Tab-separated table of C-alpha atoms in Angstrom:
chain	number	residue	atom	x	y	z
A	1	MET	CA	3.664	-11.661	44.155
A	2	GLU	CA	1.682	-9.331	46.397
A	3	PRO	CA	3.751	-7.040	48.663
A	4	MET	CA	3.380	-7.475	52.423
A	5	PRO	CA	1.512	-4.585	54.053
A	6	SER	CA	3.408	-2.512	56.591
A	7	ASP	CA	2.751	-3.122	60.280
A	8	ASP	CA	0.701	0.073	60.524
A	9	ALA	CA	-1.448	-0.856	57.514
A	10	ARG	CA	-1.824	-4.432	58.784
A	11	THR	CA	-2.899	-3.210	62.221
A	12	GLU	CA	-5.371	-0.768	60.694
A	13	GLN	CA	-6.889	-3.542	58.533
A	14	ALA	CA	-7.141	-5.742	61.623
A	15	ARG	CA	-8.781	-2.914	63.545
A	16	LYS	CA	-11.377	-2.437	60.810
A	17	LEU	CA	-12.158	-6.159	60.801
A	18	ALA	CA	-12.511	-6.197	64.591
A	19	THR	CA	-14.877	-3.211	64.343
A	20	ILE	CA	-16.988	-5.043	61.769
A	21	CYS	CA	-17.112	-8.113	64.004
A	22	TYR	CA	-18.123	-6.070	67.056
A	23	ALA	CA	-20.897	-4.498	64.981
A	24	LEU	CA	-22.065	-7.926	63.830
A	25	TYR	CA	-22.078	-9.210	67.416
A	26	ALA	CA	-24.014	-6.115	68.556
A	27	VAL	CA	-26.617	-6.566	65.814
A	28	SER	CA	-26.901	-10.252	66.724
A	29	CYS	CA	-28.415	-9.203	70.057
A	30	ILE	CA	-31.436	-8.144	68.000
A	31	ILE	CA	-31.306	-10.355	64.895
A	32	GLY	CA	-29.335	-13.330	66.179
A	33	VAL	CA	-27.720	-14.760	63.068
A	34	THR	CA	-25.127	-12.058	62.403
A	35	ALA	CA	-22.910	-13.547	65.122
A	36	ILE	CA	-22.359	-16.510	62.806
A	37	ALA	CA	-20.839	-14.213	60.186
A	38	ALA	CA	-18.675	-12.579	62.864
A	39	ILE	CA	-17.309	-15.865	64.216
A	40	ILE	CA	-16.486	-16.998	60.677
A	41	ILE	CA	-14.563	-13.757	60.080
A	42	ASN	CA	-12.791	-14.205	63.435
A	43	TYR	CA	-11.552	-17.660	62.492
A	44	LEU	CA	-10.726	-16.885	58.851
A	45	LYS	CA	-8.722	-13.748	59.692
A	46	ARG	CA	-7.187	-14.921	62.976
A	47	ASP	CA	-3.790	-15.651	61.403
A	48	ASP	CA	-3.808	-12.317	59.540
A	49	VAL	CA	-4.103	-10.344	62.785
A	50	ALA	CA	-1.637	-12.468	64.758
A	51	GLY	CA	1.177	-10.412	66.206
A	52	THR	CA	-0.861	-7.207	66.404
A	53	TRP	CA	-2.536	-5.801	69.496
A	54	VAL	CA	-5.854	-6.345	67.703
A	55	ALA	CA	-5.371	-10.128	67.960
A	56	SER	CA	-6.521	-9.903	71.585
A	57	HIS	CA	-9.853	-8.559	70.328
A	58	PHE	CA	-10.296	-11.531	68.024
A	59	GLU	CA	-9.663	-13.907	70.942
A	60	TRP	CA	-12.079	-11.874	73.085
A	61	GLN	CA	-14.768	-12.083	70.395
A	62	ILE	CA	-14.268	-15.810	69.863
A	63	LYS	CA	-14.554	-16.526	73.606
A	64	THR	CA	-17.598	-14.290	73.871
A	65	PHE	CA	-19.324	-16.179	71.055
A	66	TRP	CA	-18.675	-19.676	72.392
A	67	TYR	CA	-19.433	-18.935	76.049
A	68	ALA	CA	-22.617	-17.075	75.103
A	69	LEU	CA	-23.692	-19.957	72.870
A	70	VAL	CA	-23.119	-22.523	75.630
A	71	GLY	CA	-24.868	-20.272	78.151
A	72	ALA	CA	-27.844	-19.839	75.820
A	73	LEU	CA	-28.101	-23.585	75.161
A	74	VAL	CA	-27.986	-24.419	78.874
A	75	SER	CA	-30.572	-21.702	79.521
A	76	TRP	CA	-32.868	-23.114	76.862
A	77	MET	CA	-32.549	-26.602	78.327
A	78	LEU	CA	-33.518	-25.247	81.766
A	79	MET	CA	-36.568	-23.348	80.546
A	80	PHE	CA	-38.846	-26.154	81.733
A	81	VAL	CA	-37.861	-25.500	85.366
A	82	LEU	CA	-38.171	-21.737	84.826
A	83	ILE	CA	-34.572	-20.989	85.887
A	84	GLY	CA	-33.685	-20.826	82.200
A	85	PHE	CA	-35.464	-17.501	81.711
A	86	PRO	CA	-33.349	-15.474	84.150
A	87	MET	CA	-30.254	-17.383	83.036
A	88	LEU	CA	-30.909	-16.454	79.407
A	89	LEU	CA	-31.343	-12.828	80.416
A	90	ALA	CA	-28.054	-12.959	82.355
A	91	VAL	CA	-26.237	-14.490	79.380
A	92	GLY	CA	-27.612	-11.752	77.116
A	93	VAL	CA	-26.528	-8.981	79.481
A	94	TRP	CA	-23.091	-10.600	79.852
A	95	ALA	CA	-22.666	-10.821	76.057
A	96	ILE	CA	-23.671	-7.182	75.604
A	97	TYR	CA	-21.204	-6.180	78.334
A	98	ARG	CA	-18.401	-8.076	76.564
A	99	VAL	CA	-19.174	-6.472	73.204
A	100	VAL	CA	-19.279	-2.960	74.717
A	101	LYS	CA	-16.126	-3.472	76.810
A	102	GLY	CA	-14.179	-4.850	73.852
A	103	TRP	CA	-15.428	-2.250	71.409
A	104	LEU	CA	-14.483	0.589	73.773
A	105	ALA	CA	-10.980	-0.847	74.212
A	106	LEU	CA	-10.652	-1.139	70.426
A	107	TYR	CA	-11.804	2.466	70.006
A	108	ASP	CA	-9.172	3.553	72.546
A	109	GLY	CA	-6.500	1.631	70.640
A	110	LYS	CA	-5.895	-0.794	73.486
A	111	PRO	CA	-5.731	-4.581	73.571
A	112	VAL	CA	-8.325	-6.371	75.650
A	113	ASP	CA	-7.354	-9.082	78.131
A	114	ALA	CA	-8.750	-12.124	76.328
A	115	SER	CA	-7.819	-14.435	79.210
A	116	LYS	CA	-10.603	-12.935	81.348
A	117	LEU	CA	-14.239	-13.956	81.034
A	118	VAL	CA	-15.529	-10.715	82.509
């Protein structure tokens, strides 16, 4: 039977995973598909980080992914009336803001308020 990691070790592992996910989300702004790997990690490791302050970052990342995806899909559907182009730009800027805000909070060792959209 594998020993349970201490709270400090568990939090540090969670912090490393959150950092990896933020990096994947940041790279997805250029490449696009790396966000899929990040959201999979978020869901697979969600229970492992539960109870740590890093769990708020996982919730933040999950919400960022889904809201950005919905925003991008709506933007794409509205491309034919031209409003989709500025909407897509706004969604991209919003997603970048969320990644930067979350990553900075993680770097500072602080939870992020996952209940907020902005």
